[in-house]
Structure formats: structure tokens, C-alpha cells
PDB file of N, CA and C in Angstrom:
ATOM      1  N   MET A 594     107.536 310.593 211.952  1.00  0.00           N
ATOM      2  CA  MET A 594     108.001 311.775 212.649  1.00  0.00           C
ATOM      3  C   MET A 594     106.785 312.600 213.052  1.00  0.00           C
ATOM      4  N   ASN A 595     106.768 313.059 214.274  1.00  0.00           N
ATOM      5  CA  ASN A 595     105.690 313.887 214.778  1.00  0.00           C
ATOM      6  C   ASN A 595     105.888 315.323 214.289  1.00  0.00           C
ATOM      7  N   ARG A 596     105.020 315.783 213.397  1.00  0.00           N
ATOM      8  CA  ARG A 596     105.136 317.120 212.808  1.00  0.00           C
ATOM      9  C   ARG A 596     105.089 318.224 213.854  1.00  0.00           C
ATOM     10  N   GLU A 597     104.413 317.970 214.970  1.00  0.00           N
ATOM     11  CA  GLU A 597     104.320 318.976 216.021  1.00  0.00           C
ATOM     12  C   GLU A 597     105.676 319.237 216.672  1.00  0.00           C
ATOM     13  N   LYS A 598     106.585 318.279 216.568  1.00  0.00           N
ATOM     14  CA  LYS A 598     107.896 318.421 217.190  1.00  0.00           C
ATOM     15  C   LYS A 598     108.971 318.887 216.216  1.00  0.00           C
ATOM     16  N   VAL A 599     108.604 319.110 214.951  1.00  0.00           N
ATOM     17  CA  VAL A 599     109.568 319.610 213.982  1.00  0.00           C
ATOM     18  C   VAL A 599     109.854 321.068 214.347  1.00  0.00           C
ATOM     19  N   PRO A 600     111.127 321.414 214.533  1.00  0.00           N
ATOM     20  CA  PRO A 600     111.444 322.788 214.931  1.00  0.00           C
ATOM     21  C   PRO A 600     111.020 323.799 213.869  1.00  0.00           C
ATOM     22  N   ARG A 601     110.630 324.980 214.336  1.00  0.00           N
ATOM     23  CA  ARG A 601     110.190 326.028 213.426  1.00  0.00           C
ATOM     24  C   ARG A 601     111.259 326.363 212.391  1.00  0.00           C
ATOM     25  N   TRP A 602     112.529 326.377 212.817  1.00  0.00           N
ATOM     26  CA  TRP A 602     113.582 326.752 211.887  1.00  0.00           C
ATOM     27  C   TRP A 602     113.588 325.821 210.677  1.00  0.00           C
ATOM     28  N   PHE A 603     113.283 324.547 210.907  1.00  0.00           N
ATOM     29  CA  PHE A 603     113.258 323.588 209.796  1.00  0.00           C
ATOM     30  C   PHE A 603     112.056 323.853 208.889  1.00  0.00           C
ATOM     31  N   LEU A 604     110.930 324.172 209.493  1.00  0.00           N
ATOM     32  CA  LEU A 604     109.727 324.461 208.708  1.00  0.00           C
ATOM     33  C   LEU A 604     109.863 325.753 207.914  1.00  0.00           C
ATOM     34  N   ASP A 605     110.728 326.655 208.369  1.00  0.00           N
ATOM     35  CA  ASP A 605     110.953 327.923 207.671  1.00  0.00           C
ATOM     36  C   ASP A 605     111.844 327.764 206.437  1.00  0.00           C
ATOM     37  N   LEU A 606     112.491 326.603 206.290  1.00  0.00           N
ATOM     38  CA  LEU A 606     113.371 326.393 205.135  1.00  0.00           C
ATOM     39  C   LEU A 606     112.559 326.129 203.875  1.00  0.00           C
ATOM     40  N   SER A 607     113.060 326.638 202.762  1.00  0.00           N
ATOM     41  CA  SER A 607     112.447 326.336 201.467  1.00  0.00           C
ATOM     42  C   SER A 607     112.793 324.898 201.084  1.00  0.00           C
ATOM     43  N   ASP A 608     112.096 324.358 200.084  1.00  0.00           N
ATOM     44  CA  ASP A 608     112.409 323.004 199.612  1.00  0.00           C
ATOM     45  C   ASP A 608     113.861 322.909 199.154  1.00  0.00           C
ATOM     46  N   GLU A 609     114.333 323.943 198.485  1.00  0.00           N
ATOM     47  CA  GLU A 609     115.713 323.971 198.001  1.00  0.00           C
ATOM     48  C   GLU A 609     116.702 323.944 199.171  1.00  0.00           C
ATOM     49  N   GLU A 610     116.383 324.678 200.238  1.00  0.00           N
ATOM     50  CA  GLU A 610     117.260 324.702 201.405  1.00  0.00           C
ATOM     51  C   GLU A 610     117.251 323.360 202.136  1.00  0.00           C
ATOM     52  N   VAL A 611     116.102 322.713 202.193  1.00  0.00           N
ATOM     53  CA  VAL A 611     116.017 321.383 202.809  1.00  0.00           C
ATOM     54  C   VAL A 611     116.886 320.399 202.026  1.00  0.00           C
ATOM     55  N   ASP A 612     116.799 320.456 200.692  1.00  0.00           N
ATOM     56  CA  ASP A 612     117.643 319.589 199.860  1.00  0.00           C
ATOM     57  C   ASP A 612     119.127 319.868 200.115  1.00  0.00           C
ATOM     58  N   PHE A 613     119.474 321.148 200.222  1.00  0.00           N
ATOM     59  CA  PHE A 613     120.860 321.525 200.477  1.00  0.00           C
ATOM     60  C   PHE A 613     121.343 320.929 201.797  1.00  0.00           C
ATOM     61  N   VAL A 614     120.527 321.037 202.850  1.00  0.00           N
ATOM     62  CA  VAL A 614     120.880 320.464 204.148  1.00  0.00           C
ATOM     63  C   VAL A 614     121.035 318.949 204.023  1.00  0.00           C
ATOM     64  N   LYS A 615     120.131 318.325 203.272  1.00  0.00           N
ATOM     65  CA  LYS A 615     120.204 316.874 203.066  1.00  0.00           C
ATOM     66  C   LYS A 615     121.538 316.492 202.415  1.00  0.00           C
ATOM     67  N   TYR A 616     121.901 317.187 201.337  1.00  0.00           N
ATOM     68  CA  TYR A 616     123.148 316.861 200.645  1.00  0.00           C
ATOM     69  C   TYR A 616     124.370 317.192 201.508  1.00  0.00           C
ATOM     70  N   PHE A 617     124.254 318.226 202.323  1.00  0.00           N
ATOM     71  CA  PHE A 617     125.334 318.564 203.250  1.00  0.00           C
ATOM     72  C   PHE A 617     125.570 317.409 204.220  1.00  0.00           C
ATOM     73  N   LEU A 618     124.489 316.887 204.751  1.00  0.00           N
ATOM     74  CA  LEU A 618     124.600 315.756 205.679  1.00  0.00           C
ATOM     75  C   LEU A 618     125.126 314.511 204.975  1.00  0.00           C
ATOM     76  N   LEU A 619     124.614 314.238 203.772  1.00  0.00           N
ATOM     77  CA  LEU A 619     125.055 313.061 203.032  1.00  0.00           C
ATOM     78  C   LEU A 619     126.531 313.137 202.635  1.00  0.00           C
ATOM     79  N   SER A 620     127.045 314.375 202.538  1.00  0.00           N
ATOM     80  CA  SER A 620     128.465 314.544 202.212  1.00  0.00           C
ATOM     81  C   SER A 620     129.315 314.614 203.490  1.00  0.00           C
ATOM     82  N   SER A 621     128.700 314.252 204.613  1.00  0.00           N
ATOM     83  CA  SER A 621     129.368 314.282 205.924  1.00  0.00           C
ATOM     84  C   SER A 621     129.917 315.670 206.256  1.00  0.00           C
ATOM     85  N   GLY A 622     129.226 316.692 205.771  1.00  0.00           N
ATOM     86  CA  GLY A 622     129.635 318.057 206.073  1.00  0.00           C
ATOM     87  C   GLY A 622     130.831 318.539 205.274  1.00  0.00           C
ATOM     88  N   SER A 623     131.196 317.811 204.240  1.00  0.00           N
ATOM     89  CA  SER A 623     132.342 318.202 203.414  1.00  0.00           C
ATOM     90  C   SER A 623     131.913 319.290 202.417  1.00  0.00           C
ATOM     91  N   ILE A 624     132.380 320.493 202.655  1.00  0.00           N
ATOM     92  CA  ILE A 624     132.043 321.592 201.754  1.00  0.00           C
ATOM     93  C   ILE A 624     132.635 321.338 200.376  1.00  0.00           C
ATOM     94  N   LYS A 625     133.816 320.753 200.344  1.00  0.00           N
ATOM     95  CA  LYS A 625     134.467 320.440 199.065  1.00  0.00           C
ATOM     96  C   LYS A 625     133.612 319.461 198.259  1.00  0.00           C
ATOM     97  N   GLU A 626     133.114 318.413 198.920  1.00  0.00           N
ATOM     98  CA  GLU A 626     132.273 317.435 198.229  1.00  0.00           C
ATOM     99  C   GLU A 626     130.952 318.072 197.784  1.00  0.00           C
ATOM    100  N   LEU A 627     130.395 318.908 198.630  1.00  0.00           N
ATOM    101  CA  LEU A 627     129.139 319.583 198.306  1.00  0.00           C
ATOM    102  C   LEU A 627     129.320 320.528 197.120  1.00  0.00           C
ATOM    103  N   ALA A 628     130.466 321.191 197.063  1.00  0.00           N
ATOM    104  CA  ALA A 628     130.765 322.076 195.928  1.00  0.00           C
ATOM    105  C   ALA A 628     130.780 321.266 194.633  1.00  0.00           C
ATOM    106  N   GLY A 629     131.294 320.047 194.707  1.00  0.00           N
ATOM    107  CA  GLY A 629     131.282 319.169 193.537  1.00  0.00           C
ATOM    108  C   GLY A 629     129.877 318.752 193.158  1.00  0.00           C
ATOM    109  N   THR A 630     129.052 318.439 194.155  1.00  0.00           N
ATOM    110  CA  THR A 630     127.662 318.048 193.909  1.00  0.00           C
ATOM    111  C   THR A 630     126.899 319.163 193.205  1.00  0.00           C
ATOM    112  N   TYR A 631     127.140 320.387 193.629  1.00  0.00           N
ATOM    113  CA  TYR A 631     126.437 321.544 193.054  1.00  0.00           C
ATOM    114  C   TYR A 631     127.203 322.193 191.903  1.00  0.00           C
ATOM    115  N   SER A 632     128.343 321.622 191.547  1.00  0.00           N
ATOM    116  CA  SER A 632     129.183 322.164 190.471  1.00  0.00           C
ATOM    117  C   SER A 632     129.435 323.653 190.662  1.00  0.00           C
ATOM    118  N   THR A 633     129.868 323.994 191.861  1.00  0.00           N
ATOM    119  CA  THR A 633     130.159 325.387 192.178  1.00  0.00           C
ATOM    120  C   THR A 633     131.398 325.457 193.059  1.00  0.00           C
ATOM    121  N   SER A 634     131.770 326.645 193.455  1.00  0.00           N
ATOM    122  CA  SER A 634     133.004 326.814 194.220  1.00  0.00           C
ATOM    123  C   SER A 634     132.778 326.661 195.722  1.00  0.00           C
ATOM    124  N   TYR A 635     133.878 326.384 196.396  1.00  0.00           N
ATOM    125  CA  TYR A 635     133.868 326.277 197.860  1.00  0.00           C
ATOM    126  C   TYR A 635     133.309 327.554 198.494  1.00  0.00           C
ATOM    127  N   PRO A 636     133.776 328.763 198.072  1.00  0.00           N
ATOM    128  CA  PRO A 636     133.251 329.998 198.688  1.00  0.00           C
ATOM    129  C   PRO A 636     131.739 330.178 198.476  1.00  0.00           C
ATOM    130  N   THR A 637     131.217 329.717 197.358  1.00  0.00           N
ATOM    131  CA  THR A 637     129.780 329.820 197.104  1.00  0.00           C
ATOM    132  C   THR A 637     129.002 328.940 198.074  1.00  0.00           C
ATOM    133  N   ILE A 638     129.494 327.722 198.283  1.00  0.00           N
ATOM    134  CA  ILE A 638     128.853 326.810 199.229  1.00  0.00           C
ATOM    135  C   ILE A 638     128.964 327.371 200.645  1.00  0.00           C
ATOM    136  N   ARG A 639     130.113 327.899 200.992  1.00  0.00           N
ATOM    137  CA  ARG A 639     130.316 328.491 202.318  1.00  0.00           C
ATOM    138  C   ARG A 639     129.309 329.625 202.554  1.00  0.00           C
ATOM    139  N   LYS A 640     129.092 330.430 201.519  1.00  0.00           N
ATOM    140  CA  LYS A 640     128.141 331.547 201.612  1.00  0.00           C
ATOM    141  C   LYS A 640     126.723 331.026 201.835  1.00  0.00           C
ATOM    142  N   ARG A 641     126.352 329.946 201.144  1.00  0.00           N
ATOM    143  CA  ARG A 641     125.013 329.347 201.337  1.00  0.00           C
ATOM    144  C   ARG A 641     124.857 328.814 202.752  1.00  0.00           C
ATOM    145  N   ILE A 642     125.900 328.203 203.267  1.00  0.00           N
ATOM    146  CA  ILE A 642     125.857 327.681 204.634  1.00  0.00           C
ATOM    147  C   ILE A 642     125.711 328.835 205.625  1.00  0.00           C
ATOM    148  N   ASP A 643     126.479 329.897 205.428  1.00  0.00           N
ATOM    149  CA  ASP A 643     126.392 331.059 206.314  1.00  0.00           C
ATOM    150  C   ASP A 643     124.990 331.667 206.295  1.00  0.00           C
ATOM    151  N   LYS A 644     124.375 331.713 205.115  1.00  0.00           N
ATOM    152  CA  LYS A 644     123.014 332.246 204.998  1.00  0.00           C
ATOM    153  C   LYS A 644     122.016 331.359 205.740  1.00  0.00           C
ATOM    154  N   LEU A 645     122.181 330.039 205.634  1.00  0.00           N
ATOM    155  CA  LEU A 645     121.322 329.114 206.372  1.00  0.00           C
ATOM    156  C   LEU A 645     121.496 329.271 207.881  1.00  0.00           C
ATOM    157  N   ILE A 646     122.723 329.455 208.315  1.00  0.00           N
ATOM    158  CA  ILE A 646     122.989 329.667 209.741  1.00  0.00           C
ATOM    159  C   ILE A 646     122.250 330.910 210.222  1.00  0.00           C
ATOM    160  N   GLN A 647     122.347 331.983 209.459  1.00  0.00           N
ATOM    161  CA  GLN A 647     121.646 333.223 209.819  1.00  0.00           C
ATOM    162  C   GLN A 647     120.136 332.997 209.876  1.00  0.00           C
ATOM    163  N   LYS A 648     119.609 332.283 208.899  1.00  0.00           N
ATOM    164  CA  LYS A 648     118.172 332.032 208.845  1.00  0.00           C
ATOM    165  C   LYS A 648     117.710 331.234 210.065  1.00  0.00           C
ATOM    166  N   ILE A 649     118.486 330.241 210.454  1.00  0.00           N
ATOM    167  CA  ILE A 649     118.150 329.428 211.629  1.00  0.00           C
ATOM    168  C   ILE A 649     118.230 330.277 212.903  1.00  0.00           C
ATOM    169  N   GLN A 650     119.252 331.107 213.007  1.00  0.00           N
ATOM    170  CA  GLN A 650     119.391 331.961 214.184  1.00  0.00           C
ATOM    171  C   GLN A 650     118.215 332.933 214.295  1.00  0.00           C
ATOM    172  N   ILE A 651     117.792 333.491 213.181  1.00  0.00           N
ATOM    173  CA  ILE A 651     116.659 334.421 213.191  1.00  0.00           C
ATOM    174  C   ILE A 651     115.374 333.684 213.538  1.00  0.00           C
ATOM    175  N   SER A 652     115.200 332.483 213.018  1.00  0.00           N
ATOM    176  CA  SER A 652     114.022 331.693 213.336  1.00  0.00           C
ATOM    177  C   SER A 652     113.974 331.373 214.829  1.00  0.00           C
ATOM    178  N   ASP A 653     115.111 331.012 215.402  1.00  0.00           N
ATOM    179  CA  ASP A 653     115.179 330.758 216.843  1.00  0.00           C
ATOM    180  C   ASP A 653     114.875 332.023 217.627  1.00  0.00           C
ATOM    181  N   ARG A 654     115.362 333.134 217.131  1.00  0.00           N
ATOM    182  CA  ARG A 654     115.095 334.418 217.790  1.00  0.00           C
ATOM    183  C   ARG A 654     113.597 334.718 217.800  1.00  0.00           C
ATOM    184  N   LYS A 655     112.922 334.415 216.696  1.00  0.00           N
ATOM    185  CA  LYS A 655     111.477 334.647 216.620  1.00  0.00           C
ATOM    186  C   LYS A 655     110.754 333.841 217.697  1.00  0.00           C
ATOM    187  N   ASP A 656     111.189 332.604 217.916  1.00  0.00           N
ATOM    188  CA  ASP A 656     110.557 331.743 218.911  1.00  0.00           C
ATOM    189  C   ASP A 656     110.702 332.303 220.326  1.00  0.00           C
ATOM    190  N   ASN A 657     111.774 333.019 220.564  1.00  0.00           N
ATOM    191  CA  ASN A 657     112.068 333.505 221.914  1.00  0.00           C
ATOM    192  C   ASN A 657     111.955 335.024 222.034  1.00  0.00           C
ATOM    193  N   ASP A 658     111.463 335.682 221.010  1.00  0.00           N
ATOM    194  CA  ASP A 658     111.417 337.134 220.974  1.00  0.00           C
ATOM    195  C   ASP A 658     110.343 337.681 221.906  1.00  0.00           C
ATOM    196  N   THR A 659     110.703 338.657 222.710  1.00  0.00           N
ATOM    197  CA  THR A 659     109.757 339.228 223.667  1.00  0.00           C
ATOM    198  C   THR A 659     108.626 339.988 222.980  1.00  0.00           C
ATOM    199  N   VAL A 660     108.892 340.596 221.832  1.00  0.00           N
ATOM    200  CA  VAL A 660     107.838 341.314 221.107  1.00  0.00           C
ATOM    201  C   VAL A 660     106.769 340.328 220.638  1.00  0.00           C
ATOM    202  N   VAL A 661     107.197 339.221 220.049  1.00  0.00           N
ATOM    203  CA  VAL A 661     106.244 338.215 219.567  1.00  0.00           C
ATOM    204  C   VAL A 661     105.469 337.628 220.747  1.00  0.00           C
ATOM    205  N   LYS A 662     106.158 337.359 221.840  1.00  0.00           N
ATOM    206  CA  LYS A 662     105.484 336.823 223.023  1.00  0.00           C
ATOM    207  C   LYS A 662     104.448 337.807 223.554  1.00  0.00           C
ATOM    208  N   LEU A 663     104.787 339.097 223.554  1.00  0.00           N
ATOM    209  CA  LEU A 663     103.854 340.117 224.029  1.00  0.00           C
ATOM    210  C   LEU A 663     102.621 340.191 223.139  1.00  0.00           C
ATOM    211  N   ILE A 664     102.814 340.199 221.831  1.00  0.00           N
ATOM    212  CA  ILE A 664     101.682 340.252 220.894  1.00  0.00           C
ATOM    213  C   ILE A 664     100.792 339.025 221.092  1.00  0.00           C
ATOM    214  N   ASN A 665     101.403 337.858 221.211  1.00  0.00           N
ATOM    215  CA  ASN A 665     100.624 336.632 221.421  1.00  0.00           C
ATOM    216  C   ASN A 665      99.863 336.673 222.741  1.00  0.00           C
ATOM    217  N   GLN A 666     100.499 337.201 223.776  1.00  0.00           N
ATOM    218  CA  GLN A 666      99.834 337.307 225.072  1.00  0.00           C
ATOM    219  C   GLN A 666      98.644 338.266 224.996  1.00  0.00           C
ATOM    220  N   LEU A 667      98.823 339.414 224.332  1.00  0.00           N
ATOM    221  CA  LEU A 667      97.732 340.383 224.191  1.00  0.00           C
ATOM    222  C   LEU A 667      96.565 339.775 223.412  1.00  0.00           C
ATOM    223  N   GLU A 668      96.888 338.978 222.414  1.00  0.00           N
ATOM    224  CA  GLU A 668      95.836 338.312 221.625  1.00  0.00           C
ATOM    225  C   GLU A 668      95.101 337.283 222.481  1.00  0.00           C
ATOM    226  N   GLU A 669      95.849 336.501 223.247  1.00  0.00           N
ATOM    227  CA  GLU A 669      95.241 335.484 224.111  1.00  0.00           C
ATOM    228  C   GLU A 669      94.333 336.107 225.167  1.00  0.00           C
ATOM    229  N   GLU A 670      94.713 337.294 225.647  1.00  0.00           N
ATOM    230  CA  GLU A 670      93.920 337.991 226.663  1.00  0.00           C
ATOM    231  C   GLU A 670      92.741 338.750 226.061  1.00  0.00           C
ATOM    232  N   GLY A 671      92.632 338.710 224.735  1.00  0.00           N
ATOM    233  CA  GLY A 671      91.526 339.401 224.071  1.00  0.00           C
ATOM    234  C   GLY A 671      91.713 340.897 223.968  1.00  0.00           C
ATOM    235  N   LYS A 672      92.928 341.378 224.200  1.00  0.00           N
ATOM    236  CA  LYS A 672      93.186 342.822 224.144  1.00  0.00           C
ATOM    237  C   LYS A 672      93.418 343.320 222.726  1.00  0.00           C
ATOM    238  N   ILE A 673      93.804 342.397 221.841  1.00  0.00           N
ATOM    239  CA  ILE A 673      93.890 342.734 220.420  1.00  0.00           C
ATOM    240  C   ILE A 673      93.287 341.588 219.611  1.00  0.00           C
ATOM    241  N   ASP A 674      92.812 341.941 218.439  1.00  0.00           N
ATOM    242  CA  ASP A 674      92.188 340.999 217.528  1.00  0.00           C
ATOM    243  C   ASP A 674      93.212 339.988 217.013  1.00  0.00           C
ATOM    244  N   GLN A 675      92.771 338.756 216.773  1.00  0.00           N
ATOM    245  CA  GLN A 675      93.656 337.697 216.290  1.00  0.00           C
ATOM    246  C   GLN A 675      94.279 338.071 214.945  1.00  0.00           C
ATOM    247  N   GLU A 676      93.507 338.661 214.048  1.00  0.00           N
ATOM    248  CA  GLU A 676      94.035 339.048 212.726  1.00  0.00           C
ATOM    249  C   GLU A 676      95.111 340.124 212.861  1.00  0.00           C
ATOM    250  N   ILE A 677      94.888 341.067 213.767  1.00  0.00           N
ATOM    251  CA  ILE A 677      95.881 342.129 213.989  1.00  0.00           C
ATOM    252  C   ILE A 677      97.162 341.518 214.547  1.00  0.00           C
ATOM    253  N   ALA A 678      97.022 340.639 215.522  1.00  0.00           N
ATOM    254  CA  ALA A 678      98.193 339.977 216.107  1.00  0.00           C
ATOM    255  C   ALA A 678      98.964 339.220 215.033  1.00  0.00           C
ATOM    256  N   LYS A 679      98.242 338.483 214.198  1.00  0.00           N
ATOM    257  CA  LYS A 679      98.868 337.697 213.131  1.00  0.00           C
ATOM    258  C   LYS A 679      99.615 338.612 212.155  1.00  0.00           C
ATOM    259  N   THR A 680      98.987 339.724 211.785  1.00  0.00           N
ATOM    260  CA  THR A 680      99.595 340.671 210.844  1.00  0.00           C
ATOM    261  C   THR A 680     100.850 341.302 211.435  1.00  0.00           C
ATOM    262  N   VAL A 681     100.781 341.720 212.699  1.00  0.00           N
ATOM    263  CA  VAL A 681     101.934 342.358 213.348  1.00  0.00           C
ATOM    264  C   VAL A 681     103.099 341.375 213.454  1.00  0.00           C
ATOM    265  N   VAL A 682     102.825 340.155 213.878  1.00  0.00           N
ATOM    266  CA  VAL A 682     103.883 339.149 214.009  1.00  0.00           C
ATOM    267  C   VAL A 682     104.488 338.825 212.637  1.00  0.00           C
ATOM    268  N   LEU A 683     103.647 338.722 211.610  1.00  0.00           N
ATOM    269  CA  LEU A 683     104.143 338.434 210.258  1.00  0.00           C
ATOM    270  C   LEU A 683     105.055 339.554 209.759  1.00  0.00           C
ATOM    271  N   GLU A 684     104.634 340.795 209.932  1.00  0.00           N
ATOM    272  CA  GLU A 684     105.458 341.935 209.481  1.00  0.00           C
ATOM    273  C   GLU A 684     106.754 342.026 210.279  1.00  0.00           C
ATOM    274  N   TYR A 685     106.669 341.762 211.565  1.00  0.00           N
ATOM    275  CA  TYR A 685     107.860 341.771 212.408  1.00  0.00           C
ATOM    276  C   TYR A 685     108.829 340.673 211.961  1.00  0.00           C
ATOM    277  N   SER A 686     108.288 339.505 211.653  1.00  0.00           N
ATOM    278  CA  SER A 686     109.114 338.394 211.166  1.00  0.00           C
ATOM    279  C   SER A 686     109.793 338.755 209.858  1.00  0.00           C
ATOM    280  N   ARG A 687     109.060 339.417 208.982  1.00  0.00           N
ATOM    281  CA  ARG A 687     109.654 339.851 207.698  1.00  0.00           C
ATOM    282  C   ARG A 687     110.798 340.822 207.937  1.00  0.00           C
ATOM    283  N   SER A 688     110.625 341.715 208.909  1.00  0.00           N
ATOM    284  CA  SER A 688     111.700 342.666 209.191  1.00  0.00           C
ATOM    285  C   SER A 688     112.936 341.945 209.726  1.00  0.00           C
ATOM    286  N   LEU A 689     112.740 340.907 210.526  1.00  0.00           N
ATOM    287  CA  LEU A 689     113.876 340.116 211.000  1.00  0.00           C
ATOM    288  C   LEU A 689     114.535 339.371 209.847  1.00  0.00           C
ATOM    289  N   ASN A 690     113.729 338.853 208.930  1.00  0.00           N
ATOM    290  CA  ASN A 690     114.279 338.124 207.782  1.00  0.00           C
ATOM    291  C   ASN A 690     115.144 339.039 206.914  1.00  0.00           C
ATOM    292  N   SER A 691     114.839 340.320 206.909  1.00  0.00           N
ATOM    293  CA  SER A 691     115.622 341.253 206.089  1.00  0.00           C
ATOM    294  C   SER A 691     117.026 341.426 206.645  1.00  0.00           C
ATOM    295  N   LEU A 692     117.278 340.939 207.853  1.00  0.00           N
ATOM    296  CA  LEU A 692     118.611 341.014 208.446  1.00  0.00           C
ATOM    297  C   LEU A 692     119.579 339.994 207.845  1.00  0.00           C
ATOM    298  N   ILE A 693     119.055 339.025 207.103  1.00  0.00           N
ATOM    299  CA  ILE A 693     119.911 337.995 206.496  1.00  0.00           C
ATOM    300  C   ILE A 693     120.753 338.650 205.404  1.00  0.00           C
ATOM    301  N   VAL A 694     122.047 338.517 205.535  1.00  0.00           N
ATOM    302  CA  VAL A 694     122.990 339.110 204.587  1.00  0.00           C
ATOM    303  C   VAL A 694     123.076 338.245 203.343  1.00  0.00           C
ATOM    304  N   GLU A 695     122.876 338.847 202.219  1.00  0.00           N
ATOM    305  CA  GLU A 695     122.955 338.118 200.942  1.00  0.00           C
ATOM    306  C   GLU A 695     124.384 337.897 200.525  1.00  0.00           C
TER     307      GLU A 695
END
């Protein structure tokens, strides 16, 4: 697999979340079966899936966000320092991540 083509949303997942997605796929998307695998309830699994959906949506938003694009453009043009651009984008990303409902 070409790592350059792995979507950002996938790279943003924790190891635990990647395993969860793997087991979800192996269970053919059966929340009931997944609840059995994790020895937990259907609503708990549903909540984890909803949280993953939110995380993926936010990650996609980061890729297409005009603020991030503007900061990157200013950095490329030499109008702001690379470290400043990196810090601003990181803090902005953290603020977006805080939108994920627990």
C-alpha cells in the first residue's frame, strides 16, 4: 500500500480505533456481532461508531478548510514562518477535535 495515498482521516485514527474499524469490517458491519466481540452493549458500540464518524468528518473538514489552506499559502509565500504556520494549524485542528461529542 502506498502510504502517500492513505487518507488523512485514517492516519488520524488511534491504534484502538483502527482495530475497531477492522473488527467492524470483519463482522460485516453487524453492530450486534461487534457488541459481542467487545462484550458490551449495542448502544455503546453505536456511540463509538458515531464518534468515529464525527472524527472522520472533522478530519475531512481539515483537509478542505479555508483557514488551513490560507495559513499554508501564507507559509509557502514566505509571509509567515513555517513553525508559526505549523503551530496555528495544530491549535486550530485541536479546536476542531474538541467538537467531537463524547
